[in-house]
mmCIF file of C-alpha atoms in Angstrom:
data_model
loop_
_atom_site.group_PDB
_atom_site.id
_atom_site.type_symbol
_atom_site.label_atom_id
_atom_site.label_comp_id
_atom_site.label_asym_id
_atom_site.label_seq_id
_atom_site.Cartn_x
_atom_site.Cartn_y
_atom_site.Cartn_z
ATOM 1 C CA MET A 1 0.217 0.074 0.137
ATOM 2 C CA ARG A 2 1.335 3.670 -0.955
ATOM 3 C CA VAL A 3 0.468 5.926 0.875
ATOM 4 C CA LEU A 4 0.614 9.528 -0.655
ATOM 5 C CA VAL A 5 0.801 13.087 1.191
ATOM 6 C CA PRO A 6 0.596 15.475 -1.227
ATOM 7 C CA TYR A 7 2.594 18.968 -0.421
ATOM 8 C CA ARG A 8 2.599 22.214 -2.053
ATOM 9 C CA VAL A 9 6.144 24.038 -1.216
ATOM 10 C CA ASP A 10 5.547 27.307 -2.764
ATOM 11 C CA GLU A 11 2.731 29.551 -1.386
ATOM 12 C CA PRO A 12 1.442 26.813 1.063
ATOM 13 C CA LYS A 13 -2.511 27.498 2.532
ATOM 14 C CA THR A 14 -3.169 31.228 1.132
ATOM 15 C CA ARG A 15 -6.335 31.342 2.757
ATOM 16 C CA LEU A 16 -4.983 31.770 5.664
ATOM 17 C CA ALA A 17 -2.927 35.173 4.894
ATOM 18 C CA PRO A 18 -5.336 37.350 6.854
ATOM 19 C CA VAL A 19 -4.313 35.902 10.097
ATOM 20 C CA LEU A 20 -0.594 34.241 9.012
ATOM 21 C CA ASP A 21 2.161 35.999 7.450
ATOM 22 C CA ASP A 22 4.180 34.332 4.500
ATOM 23 C CA GLU A 23 6.691 32.822 6.929
ATOM 24 C CA GLU A 24 4.307 31.578 9.237
ATOM 25 C CA ARG A 25 2.055 29.989 6.953
ATOM 26 C CA ARG A 26 5.549 27.737 5.609
ATOM 27 C CA GLU A 27 6.184 27.064 9.387
ATOM 28 C CA PHE A 28 2.588 25.701 9.956
ATOM 29 C CA SER A 29 2.062 24.295 6.623
ATOM 30 C CA ARG A 30 4.967 21.708 7.211
ATOM 31 C CA LEU A 31 4.103 21.456 10.730
ATOM 32 C CA MET A 32 0.756 20.382 9.820
ATOM 33 C CA LEU A 33 2.529 17.783 7.195
ATOM 34 C CA THR A 34 4.669 16.621 10.300
ATOM 35 C CA ASP A 35 1.681 15.663 11.670
ATOM 36 C CA VAL A 36 0.429 13.754 8.946
ATOM 37 C CA LEU A 37 3.120 11.761 8.472
ATOM 38 C CA GLY A 38 3.662 10.754 11.602
ATOM 39 C CA ALA A 39 0.007 9.791 11.935
ATOM 40 C CA ILE A 40 0.508 7.688 8.825
ATOM 41 C CA ARG A 41 3.322 5.817 10.631
ATOM 42 C CA GLU A 42 1.720 5.506 14.037
ATOM 43 C CA ALA A 43 -1.135 3.768 11.795
ATOM 44 C CA GLY A 44 1.703 1.513 10.486
ATOM 45 C CA TYR A 45 2.198 2.714 6.930
ATOM 46 C CA THR A 46 5.428 4.639 5.753
ATOM 47 C CA PRO A 47 3.881 7.435 3.572
ATOM 48 C CA THR A 48 5.665 8.976 0.656
ATOM 49 C CA VAL A 49 5.200 12.466 0.074
ATOM 50 C CA LEU A 50 4.343 13.959 -3.356
ATOM 51 C CA SER A 51 5.777 17.367 -3.308
ATOM 52 C CA THR A 52 5.430 20.381 -6.133
ATOM 53 C CA ALA A 53 8.998 21.108 -5.433
ATOM 54 C CA SER A 54 12.175 19.390 -3.634
ATOM 55 C CA LEU A 55 12.306 19.508 -0.266
ATOM 56 C CA PRO A 56 15.224 20.384 1.999
ATOM 57 C CA ASP A 57 16.248 17.485 3.840
ATOM 58 C CA SER A 58 15.141 18.834 7.239
ATOM 59 C CA THR A 59 11.913 19.509 7.007
ATOM 60 C CA VAL A 60 10.130 16.925 8.138
ATOM 61 C CA PRO A 61 11.861 14.628 10.847
ATOM 62 C CA ILE A 62 9.553 11.810 10.274
ATOM 63 C CA PRO A 63 10.792 8.525 8.408
ATOM 64 C CA VAL A 64 9.259 8.356 4.969
ATOM 65 C CA GLU A 65 9.200 5.957 1.714
ATOM 66 C CA GLY A 66 10.434 8.489 -0.093
ATOM 67 C CA TYR A 67 9.741 11.873 -2.132
ATOM 68 C CA ILE A 68 8.278 12.635 -5.165
ATOM 69 C CA VAL A 69 8.419 15.780 -7.055
ATOM 70 C CA ASP A 70 6.033 16.523 -9.612
ATOM 71 C CA ASP A 71 4.990 20.455 -9.891
ATOM 72 C CA ARG A 72 1.828 19.398 -12.155
ATOM 73 C CA PRO A 73 -1.180 20.564 -10.430
ATOM 74 C CA LEU A 74 -3.046 18.644 -8.024
ATOM 75 C CA THR A 75 -5.132 16.141 -9.856
ATOM 76 C CA ALA A 76 -2.579 15.512 -12.452
ATOM 77 C CA ALA A 77 0.171 15.226 -9.805
ATOM 78 C CA VAL A 78 -1.910 12.846 -8.062
ATOM 79 C CA ASN A 79 -3.027 10.574 -11.012
ATOM 80 C CA ALA A 80 0.528 9.673 -12.516
ATOM 81 C CA HIS A 81 1.741 8.503 -9.309
ATOM 82 C CA LEU A 82 -1.798 6.291 -8.506
ATOM 83 C CA GLU A 83 -0.952 2.380 -8.508
ATOM 84 C CA PRO A 84 -3.788 -0.137 -7.797
ATOM 85 C CA GLU A 85 -3.177 -0.026 -4.303
ATOM 86 C CA THR A 86 -2.639 3.944 -2.946
ATOM 87 C CA ALA A 87 -4.207 6.281 -0.087
ATOM 88 C CA VAL A 88 -3.586 9.336 -0.749
ATOM 89 C CA VAL A 89 -4.036 11.973 2.729
ATOM 90 C CA MET A 90 -4.311 15.684 2.360
ATOM 91 C CA ALA A 91 -0.945 17.196 3.953
ATOM 92 C CA ASP A 92 -3.180 19.941 6.148
ATOM 93 C CA LEU A 93 -5.654 17.431 8.266
ATOM 94 C CA ALA A 94 -3.803 18.592 11.428
ATOM 95 C CA LEU A 95 -6.341 16.564 13.392
ATOM 96 C CA ALA A 96 -5.792 13.378 11.299
ATOM 97 C CA THR A 97 -5.466 10.443 13.987
ATOM 98 C CA PRO A 98 -3.388 7.365 13.497
ATOM 99 C CA ALA A 99 -7.108 5.657 14.508
ATOM 100 C CA ALA A 100 -8.592 7.296 11.815
ATOM 101 C CA ILE A 101 -6.409 6.728 9.251
ATOM 102 C CA SER A 102 -6.345 2.952 10.440
ATOM 103 C CA GLU A 103 -10.334 3.099 9.564
ATOM 104 C CA LEU A 104 -9.196 4.626 6.197
ATOM 105 C CA LEU A 105 -6.796 2.054 5.715
ATOM 106 C CA SER A 106 -9.008 -0.811 6.657
ATOM 107 C CA VAL A 107 -10.851 -0.169 3.540
ATOM 108 C CA ASP A 108 -9.797 -3.307 1.656
ATOM 109 C CA ASP A 109 -11.800 -3.511 -1.900
ATOM 110 C CA GLY A 110 -13.102 -0.835 -4.167
ATOM 111 C CA VAL A 111 -12.682 2.757 -3.220
ATOM 112 C CA GLY A 112 -12.246 4.735 0.224
ATOM 113 C CA LEU A 113 -13.353 8.400 0.624
ATOM 114 C CA ALA A 114 -13.104 10.266 3.615
ATOM 115 C CA PRO A 115 -15.245 13.780 2.967
ATOM 116 C CA GLY A 116 -14.023 17.419 3.551
ATOM 117 C CA ARG A 117 -16.244 20.130 4.833
ATOM 118 C CA GLY A 118 -17.385 21.802 2.119
ATOM 119 C CA GLY A 119 -17.449 18.996 -0.276
ATOM 120 C CA GLY A 120 -13.825 18.103 -0.462
ATOM 121 C CA THR A 121 -12.171 14.953 -0.860
ATOM 122 C CA ASN A 122 -9.564 14.652 2.064
ATOM 123 C CA ALA A 123 -8.432 11.062 2.052
ATOM 124 C CA ILE A 124 -8.800 8.040 -0.443
ATOM 125 C CA VAL A 125 -8.030 4.540 -0.510
ATOM 126 C CA THR A 126 -8.135 3.033 -3.921
ATOM 127 C CA HIS A 127 -7.780 -0.811 -4.983
ATOM 128 C CA HIS A 128 -9.508 -0.064 -8.142
ATOM 129 C CA PRO A 129 -7.215 -0.185 -10.924
ATOM 130 C CA ARG A 130 -9.281 2.235 -12.908
ATOM 131 C CA PHE A 131 -10.011 4.736 -10.411
ATOM 132 C CA GLN A 132 -8.548 8.074 -10.614
ATOM 133 C CA VAL A 133 -8.725 11.110 -8.863
ATOM 134 C CA ASP A 134 -10.366 14.535 -10.018
ATOM 135 C CA TYR A 135 -9.838 17.312 -6.577
ATOM 136 C CA HIS A 136 -11.683 20.453 -8.710
ATOM 137 C CA GLY A 137 -14.831 21.902 -7.111
ATOM 138 C CA ALA A 138 -17.030 19.374 -5.379
ATOM 139 C CA SER A 139 -14.668 16.497 -5.901
ATOM 140 C CA TYR A 140 -16.438 14.121 -2.949
ATOM 141 C CA ARG A 141 -19.607 14.131 -5.278
ATOM 142 C CA ASP A 142 -17.545 13.459 -8.190
ATOM 143 C CA HIS A 143 -15.524 10.991 -6.730
ATOM 144 C CA VAL A 144 -18.470 8.871 -6.046
ATOM 145 C CA THR A 145 -19.454 9.238 -9.547
ATOM 146 C CA ILE A 146 -16.430 8.142 -11.119
ATOM 147 C CA CYS A 147 -16.567 5.126 -8.494
ATOM 148 C CA GLU A 148 -20.058 4.335 -10.040
ATOM 149 C CA GLN A 149 -18.855 4.751 -13.831
ATOM 150 C CA ILE A 150 -16.115 2.177 -13.237
ATOM 151 C CA GLY A 151 -17.874 -0.212 -11.439
ATOM 152 C CA ALA A 152 -15.755 0.390 -7.810
ATOM 153 C CA ASP A 153 -17.437 -0.119 -4.344
ATOM 154 C CA ALA A 154 -17.370 2.986 -2.689
ATOM 155 C CA ARG A 155 -17.365 3.323 1.097
ATOM 156 C CA THR A 156 -17.499 6.406 2.994
ATOM 157 C CA ILE A 157 -15.329 7.108 6.062
ATOM 158 C CA ASP A 158 -17.243 9.497 8.684
ATOM 159 C CA SER A 159 -14.773 10.913 10.295
ATOM 160 C CA PHE A 160 -14.884 14.521 11.957
ATOM 161 C CA CYS A 161 -10.967 14.279 12.061
ATOM 162 C CA LEU A 162 -10.329 14.004 8.455
ATOM 163 C CA SER A 163 -13.074 16.341 7.514
ATOM 164 C CA ALA A 164 -11.049 19.192 8.629
ATOM 165 C CA ASP A 165 -8.452 20.412 6.701
ATOM 166 C CA ILE A 166 -7.343 23.817 7.545
ATOM 167 C CA ASP A 167 -7.159 26.033 5.364
ATOM 168 C CA GLU A 168 -9.451 29.163 6.308
ATOM 169 C CA PRO A 169 -8.853 31.225 9.461
ATOM 170 C CA ASP A 170 -12.200 29.748 11.403
ATOM 171 C CA ASP A 171 -10.608 25.947 10.633
ATOM 172 C CA LEU A 172 -7.811 27.341 13.402
ATOM 173 C CA THR A 173 -10.462 26.986 16.053
ATOM 174 C CA GLU A 174 -10.710 22.987 15.232
ATOM 175 C CA VAL A 175 -6.775 22.867 15.560
ATOM 176 C CA LEU A 176 -6.539 24.466 19.199
ATOM 177 C CA LEU A 177 -10.075 22.664 20.336
ATOM 178 C CA HIS A 178 -9.059 18.819 18.862
ATOM 179 C CA GLY A 179 -5.345 19.219 17.587
ATOM 180 C CA THR A 180 -2.615 17.189 19.612
ATOM 181 C CA GLY A 181 0.137 17.455 17.312
ATOM 182 C CA ALA A 182 3.084 19.953 16.747
ATOM 183 C CA ALA A 183 0.925 22.025 14.474
ATOM 184 C CA ALA A 184 -1.160 22.840 17.524
ATOM 185 C CA ASP A 185 1.630 22.949 19.946
ATOM 186 C CA TRP A 186 2.690 26.116 17.524
ATOM 187 C CA LEU A 187 -0.269 27.677 17.036
ATOM 188 C CA THR A 188 -1.118 27.396 20.718
ATOM 189 C CA GLU A 189 1.807 29.844 21.371
ATOM 190 C CA ARG A 190 0.611 32.065 19.099
ATOM 191 C CA PHE A 191 -3.600 32.223 19.297
ATOM 192 C CA GLU A 192 -6.249 31.188 21.718
ATOM 193 C CA LEU A 193 -10.095 30.899 21.378
ATOM 194 C CA CYS A 194 -12.144 33.835 21.446
ATOM 195 C CA ALA A 195 -16.062 34.037 21.377
ATOM 196 C CA SER A 196 -17.633 36.329 19.305
ATOM 197 C CA ASN A 197 -21.506 36.602 18.423
ATOM 198 C CA GLY A 198 -22.050 33.269 20.101
ATOM 199 C CA ARG A 199 -19.352 31.629 17.805
ATOM 200 C CA VAL A 200 -15.571 30.734 18.933
ATOM 201 C CA GLY A 201 -13.053 31.893 16.644
ATOM 202 C CA VAL A 202 -8.865 32.795 17.307
ATOM 203 C CA GLU A 203 -7.364 35.643 18.216
ATOM 204 C CA ARG A 204 -3.640 36.349 18.734
ATOM 205 C CA LEU A 205 -2.137 36.152 21.991
ATOM 206 C CA MET B 1 -30.764 4.341 27.999
ATOM 207 C CA ARG B 2 -32.789 7.701 27.153
ATOM 208 C CA VAL B 3 -32.207 9.366 24.275
ATOM 209 C CA LEU B 4 -33.296 12.824 24.566
ATOM 210 C CA VAL B 5 -33.632 15.181 21.611
ATOM 211 C CA PRO B 6 -33.859 18.766 22.479
ATOM 212 C CA TYR B 7 -36.066 20.751 19.987
ATOM 213 C CA ARG B 8 -36.914 24.358 20.213
ATOM 214 C CA VAL B 9 -40.376 24.724 18.821
ATOM 215 C CA ASP B 10 -40.078 28.704 18.130
ATOM 216 C CA GLU B 11 -38.226 30.612 16.075
ATOM 217 C CA PRO B 12 -36.277 27.431 15.001
ATOM 218 C CA LYS B 13 -32.725 28.315 13.138
ATOM 219 C CA THR B 14 -32.719 31.967 13.223
ATOM 220 C CA ARG B 15 -29.100 31.485 11.861
ATOM 221 C CA LEU B 16 -30.320 30.457 8.317
ATOM 222 C CA ALA B 17 -32.699 33.526 8.031
ATOM 223 C CA PRO B 18 -30.865 35.456 5.118
ATOM 224 C CA VAL B 19 -31.635 32.075 2.895
ATOM 225 C CA LEU B 20 -34.909 30.448 4.467
ATOM 226 C CA ASP B 21 -37.808 32.513 5.688
ATOM 227 C CA ASP B 22 -39.951 31.510 8.967
ATOM 228 C CA GLU B 23 -42.181 29.070 7.608
ATOM 229 C CA GLU B 24 -39.244 27.631 5.581
ATOM 230 C CA ARG B 25 -37.060 27.746 8.755
ATOM 231 C CA ARG B 26 -39.960 26.029 10.884
ATOM 232 C CA GLU B 27 -40.687 23.051 8.163
ATOM 233 C CA PHE B 28 -36.781 22.330 7.789
ATOM 234 C CA SER B 29 -36.061 21.993 11.404
ATOM 235 C CA ARG B 30 -39.060 19.767 11.840
ATOM 236 C CA LEU B 31 -37.685 17.479 8.845
ATOM 237 C CA MET B 32 -34.145 17.705 10.238
ATOM 238 C CA LEU B 33 -35.768 16.242 14.006
ATOM 239 C CA THR B 34 -37.906 13.552 11.923
ATOM 240 C CA ASP B 35 -34.401 12.349 10.286
ATOM 241 C CA VAL B 36 -32.787 11.983 13.859
ATOM 242 C CA LEU B 37 -35.266 10.696 15.249
ATOM 243 C CA GLY B 38 -35.537 8.236 12.666
ATOM 244 C CA ALA B 39 -31.501 7.543 12.775
ATOM 245 C CA ILE B 40 -31.747 6.867 16.648
ATOM 246 C CA ARG B 41 -34.693 4.498 16.179
ATOM 247 C CA GLU B 42 -33.107 2.664 13.269
ATOM 248 C CA ALA B 43 -29.769 2.141 15.831
ATOM 249 C CA GLY B 44 -32.196 0.491 18.041
ATOM 250 C CA TYR B 45 -33.161 3.190 20.428
ATOM 251 C CA THR B 46 -36.757 5.013 20.765
ATOM 252 C CA PRO B 47 -35.505 8.552 21.014
ATOM 253 C CA THR B 48 -37.424 11.152 23.906
ATOM 254 C CA VAL B 49 -38.303 14.554 22.192
ATOM 255 C CA LEU B 50 -37.151 17.511 24.790
ATOM 256 C CA SER B 51 -38.720 20.084 23.480
ATOM 257 C CA THR B 52 -39.663 24.073 24.483
ATOM 258 C CA ALA B 53 -43.180 24.005 23.745
ATOM 259 C CA SER B 54 -45.920 20.905 23.328
ATOM 260 C CA LEU B 55 -45.609 19.649 19.610
ATOM 261 C CA PRO B 56 -48.833 19.046 17.600
ATOM 262 C CA ASP B 57 -49.314 15.114 17.326
ATOM 263 C CA SER B 58 -48.625 15.367 13.691
ATOM 264 C CA THR B 59 -44.887 17.137 13.824
ATOM 265 C CA VAL B 60 -42.652 13.825 13.149
ATOM 266 C CA PRO B 61 -44.199 10.294 12.034
ATOM 267 C CA ILE B 62 -41.586 8.909 14.125
ATOM 268 C CA PRO B 63 -42.500 6.517 17.158
ATOM 269 C CA VAL B 64 -41.141 8.151 20.383
ATOM 270 C CA GLU B 65 -41.203 6.938 23.834
ATOM 271 C CA GLY B 66 -42.569 10.317 24.838
ATOM 272 C CA TYR B 67 -42.367 13.786 24.854
ATOM 273 C CA ILE B 68 -41.226 16.200 27.620
ATOM 274 C CA VAL B 69 -41.850 20.223 27.329
ATOM 275 C CA ASP B 70 -39.476 22.313 29.119
ATOM 276 C CA ASP B 71 -39.375 26.277 28.199
ATOM 277 C CA ARG B 72 -35.998 26.638 30.144
ATOM 278 C CA PRO B 73 -32.688 27.391 28.108
ATOM 279 C CA LEU B 74 -31.157 24.029 26.660
ATOM 280 C CA THR B 75 -28.619 23.624 29.140
ATOM 281 C CA ALA B 76 -30.844 24.009 32.206
ATOM 282 C CA ALA B 77 -33.558 21.718 30.328
ATOM 283 C CA VAL B 78 -31.552 18.799 29.305
ATOM 284 C CA ASN B 79 -29.560 18.757 33.062
ATOM 285 C CA ALA B 80 -33.299 18.446 34.412
ATOM 286 C CA HIS B 81 -33.855 15.826 32.853
ATOM 287 C CA LEU B 82 -30.121 13.776 32.670
ATOM 288 C CA GLU B 83 -30.654 10.160 34.139
ATOM 289 C CA PRO B 84 -27.601 8.381 34.987
ATOM 290 C CA GLU B 85 -27.583 6.589 31.213
ATOM 291 C CA THR B 86 -28.696 9.373 29.031
ATOM 292 C CA ALA B 87 -27.976 10.608 25.421
ATOM 293 C CA VAL B 88 -28.387 13.802 23.934
ATOM 294 C CA VAL B 89 -28.281 14.002 20.417
ATOM 295 C CA MET B 90 -28.911 17.457 18.952
ATOM 296 C CA ALA B 91 -32.452 17.727 16.329
ATOM 297 C CA ASP B 92 -30.132 19.420 13.645
ATOM 298 C CA LEU B 93 -27.893 17.113 12.827
ATOM 299 C CA ALA B 94 -29.027 16.354 9.417
ATOM 300 C CA LEU B 95 -26.795 13.869 8.187
ATOM 301 C CA ALA B 96 -26.425 11.290 11.508
ATOM 302 C CA THR B 97 -26.638 7.793 10.339
ATOM 303 C CA PRO B 98 -27.567 4.833 12.444
ATOM 304 C CA ALA B 99 -23.801 3.579 12.098
ATOM 305 C CA ALA B 100 -22.726 7.084 13.887
ATOM 306 C CA ILE B 101 -25.879 6.917 16.346
ATOM 307 C CA SER B 102 -24.786 3.396 17.466
ATOM 308 C CA GLU B 103 -21.178 4.255 17.978
ATOM 309 C CA LEU B 104 -22.056 6.809 20.137
ATOM 310 C CA LEU B 105 -24.525 4.738 22.411
ATOM 311 C CA SER B 106 -21.655 1.878 22.190
ATOM 312 C CA VAL B 107 -19.746 4.096 24.753
ATOM 313 C CA ASP B 108 -20.653 2.013 27.769
ATOM 314 C CA ASP B 109 -18.454 3.544 30.510
ATOM 315 C CA GLY B 110 -18.076 6.919 30.973
ATOM 316 C CA VAL B 111 -19.144 9.643 28.534
ATOM 317 C CA GLY B 112 -18.863 10.056 25.132
ATOM 318 C CA LEU B 113 -18.983 13.343 23.612
ATOM 319 C CA ALA B 114 -19.262 13.580 19.314
ATOM 320 C CA PRO B 115 -17.827 17.316 19.179
ATOM 321 C CA GLY B 116 -19.457 19.743 16.709
ATOM 322 C CA ARG B 117 -17.617 21.775 14.533
ATOM 323 C CA GLY B 118 -16.528 25.481 16.197
ATOM 324 C CA GLY B 119 -16.514 23.978 19.387
ATOM 325 C CA GLY B 120 -20.071 22.687 20.464
ATOM 326 C CA THR B 121 -20.818 19.235 21.432
ATOM 327 C CA ASN B 122 -23.581 17.545 18.938
ATOM 328 C CA ALA B 123 -24.044 14.348 20.938
ATOM 329 C CA ILE B 124 -23.162 12.694 24.298
ATOM 330 C CA VAL B 125 -23.942 9.616 26.044
ATOM 331 C CA THR B 126 -23.589 9.823 29.829
ATOM 332 C CA HIS B 127 -23.131 6.676 32.108
ATOM 333 C CA HIS B 128 -21.677 8.940 35.117
ATOM 334 C CA PRO B 129 -24.380 9.717 37.641
ATOM 335 C CA ARG B 130 -22.290 13.590 38.154
ATOM 336 C CA PHE B 131 -22.153 14.395 34.622
ATOM 337 C CA GLN B 132 -24.130 17.682 33.489
ATOM 338 C CA VAL B 133 -24.152 19.822 30.193
ATOM 339 C CA ASP B 134 -23.405 23.131 29.727
ATOM 340 C CA TYR B 135 -23.608 23.890 26.094
ATOM 341 C CA HIS B 136 -22.688 27.671 26.493
ATOM 342 C CA GLY B 137 -19.822 28.539 24.387
ATOM 343 C CA ALA B 138 -16.821 25.812 23.631
ATOM 344 C CA SER B 139 -18.927 23.268 25.063
ATOM 345 C CA TYR B 140 -16.928 20.711 23.826
ATOM 346 C CA ARG B 141 -13.857 21.665 25.779
ATOM 347 C CA ASP B 142 -15.778 22.112 28.775
ATOM 348 C CA HIS B 143 -17.118 18.891 28.818
ATOM 349 C CA VAL B 144 -14.416 17.638 28.924
ATOM 350 C CA THR B 145 -13.349 19.685 31.587
ATOM 351 C CA ILE B 146 -16.404 18.590 33.397
ATOM 352 C CA CYS B 147 -15.212 14.906 32.623
ATOM 353 C CA GLU B 148 -11.795 15.640 34.669
ATOM 354 C CA GLN B 149 -13.470 17.115 37.635
ATOM 355 C CA ILE B 150 -15.967 14.298 38.556
ATOM 356 C CA GLY B 151 -13.461 11.399 37.468
ATOM 357 C CA ALA B 152 -15.785 10.243 34.162
ATOM 358 C CA ASP B 153 -13.795 8.859 31.590
ATOM 359 C CA ALA B 154 -14.314 10.920 28.158
ATOM 360 C CA ARG B 155 -14.301 9.132 25.079
ATOM 361 C CA THR B 156 -14.403 11.475 21.781
ATOM 362 C CA ILE B 157 -16.546 9.938 19.013
ATOM 363 C CA ASP B 158 -14.702 11.027 15.776
ATOM 364 C CA SER B 159 -17.713 11.435 13.573
ATOM 365 C CA PHE B 160 -18.233 13.785 10.325
ATOM 366 C CA CYS B 161 -21.792 13.216 10.265
ATOM 367 C CA LEU B 162 -22.452 13.739 13.960
ATOM 368 C CA SER B 163 -19.549 17.068 13.783
ATOM 369 C CA ALA B 164 -21.862 18.540 11.052
ATOM 370 C CA ASP B 165 -24.918 20.560 12.781
ATOM 371 C CA ILE B 166 -27.053 22.758 10.573
ATOM 372 C CA ASP B 167 -26.833 26.522 11.572
ATOM 373 C CA GLU B 168 -25.999 28.728 9.056
ATOM 374 C CA PRO B 169 -26.005 28.699 5.032
ATOM 375 C CA ASP B 170 -22.916 27.541 4.146
ATOM 376 C CA ASP B 171 -24.156 24.426 6.386
ATOM 377 C CA LEU B 172 -26.832 23.511 3.562
ATOM 378 C CA THR B 173 -23.980 22.563 1.557
ATOM 379 C CA GLU B 174 -23.133 19.290 4.050
ATOM 380 C CA VAL B 175 -27.181 18.418 3.653
ATOM 381 C CA LEU B 176 -26.974 18.915 0.042
ATOM 382 C CA LEU B 177 -23.562 16.705 -0.186
ATOM 383 C CA HIS B 178 -24.350 14.279 2.294
ATOM 384 C CA GLY B 179 -28.148 14.383 3.762
ATOM 385 C CA THR B 180 -29.681 11.179 2.846
ATOM 386 C CA GLY B 181 -33.120 11.941 4.401
ATOM 387 C CA ALA B 182 -36.427 14.158 4.860
ATOM 388 C CA ALA B 183 -34.500 17.255 5.236
ATOM 389 C CA ALA B 184 -32.012 16.738 2.401
ATOM 390 C CA ASP B 185 -34.984 15.686 0.078
ATOM 391 C CA TRP B 186 -36.918 18.881 1.249
ATOM 392 C CA LEU B 187 -33.541 21.027 0.646
ATOM 393 C CA THR B 188 -32.619 19.513 -2.683
ATOM 394 C CA GLU B 189 -36.131 20.448 -4.087
ATOM 395 C CA ARG B 190 -35.707 24.088 -3.447
ATOM 396 C CA PHE B 191 -31.714 24.601 -3.731
ATOM 397 C CA GLU B 192 -28.849 23.544 -5.893
ATOM 398 C CA LEU B 193 -24.829 23.406 -5.013
ATOM 399 C CA CYS B 194 -23.137 26.503 -6.835
ATOM 400 C CA ALA B 195 -19.531 27.129 -6.689
ATOM 401 C CA SER B 196 -18.066 30.292 -6.341
ATOM 402 C CA ASN B 197 -14.236 31.732 -5.598
ATOM 403 C CA GLY B 198 -13.297 27.901 -5.521
ATOM 404 C CA ARG B 199 -15.777 26.903 -2.950
ATOM 405 C CA VAL B 200 -19.010 25.043 -2.759
ATOM 406 C CA GLY B 201 -22.116 26.594 -1.795
ATOM 407 C CA VAL B 202 -26.107 26.620 -2.460
ATOM 408 C CA GLU B 203 -28.305 28.383 -4.273
ATOM 409 C CA ARG B 204 -32.567 28.413 -5.279
ATOM 410 C CA LEU B 205 -33.320 26.509 -8.248
#
């Protein structure tokens, strides 16, 4: 089982720009990658990083199967490196737990899909030779349709941890509330929870 | 095991006012309640509705254990009706599945907590005689603290379905994408998915 973790090296997490500067976004993004790789390792698998540019050796302290550099857009890069037994786990799942990764990777037939909030697909495992990803738009729905077209059983992984990709300032709330890894530690040193209009958000310390 | 489903009869779902009028919000809210009660029934339990005012007999077509009327705020009303073996499931979990409810109710010791997005607690099961709820603010964190204080083991239920309470217009996206019940059917007749700024939202048909 190959476990790919796509990672964008240049200008990661641009939608966090309202609250994190360039350098902070790079650091936070790298720490989330570290946490995701660590959860995969703890689940008993060795991840492969699929990055848009080569990474310095010091980027992540987690042992990996290898690094693949592919500067194409996400969908093309992932499809180029899909083998029949492959999982794809997004690098910004700061809440990912070994248990959730294990549940995903326990899907041993067809295709397993972990939906992200807002229609995305945050993690996939495929055992079908003709499955291809399409991350544009409401990709979860598209992936279910692709499975129907190729006759692959699609199983949905019902995980809050895997549903929480960290893209926008509001998402940082989830990291402060539920995160236990390096990204959460880093964020906790800089932000705290606050309440406004009955909603919970984050603000600088 | 008592399974309480709190339900606000007057002016439900006010934060959906930008997209649904008063009558629509009442109808949509009632259909979400129906779906939640149905999921609990399919999981093998008979729910009790805890409502802020008496409900007409025709409100929900699902057999229930009974109706309790308590017009106090949510926290006070729930605490007044907590027995040592009680679950509390919010009425706006339009994605709730029997499988997710079963996982919650499989917690057979201490307290089980299903976090909602944004710090809430969307479902609880308690076996501890001193556990009390506190739904104000970031209640998930508060509930974990309460468990520590009374020496109750707290177990987190990792469920995307249970994390998605339907409060705001953006949340309707999740209902259209993942819902399979009466509320999703009703919404599908009135709204469709749309993409704007790379995000998926909903718009009137």
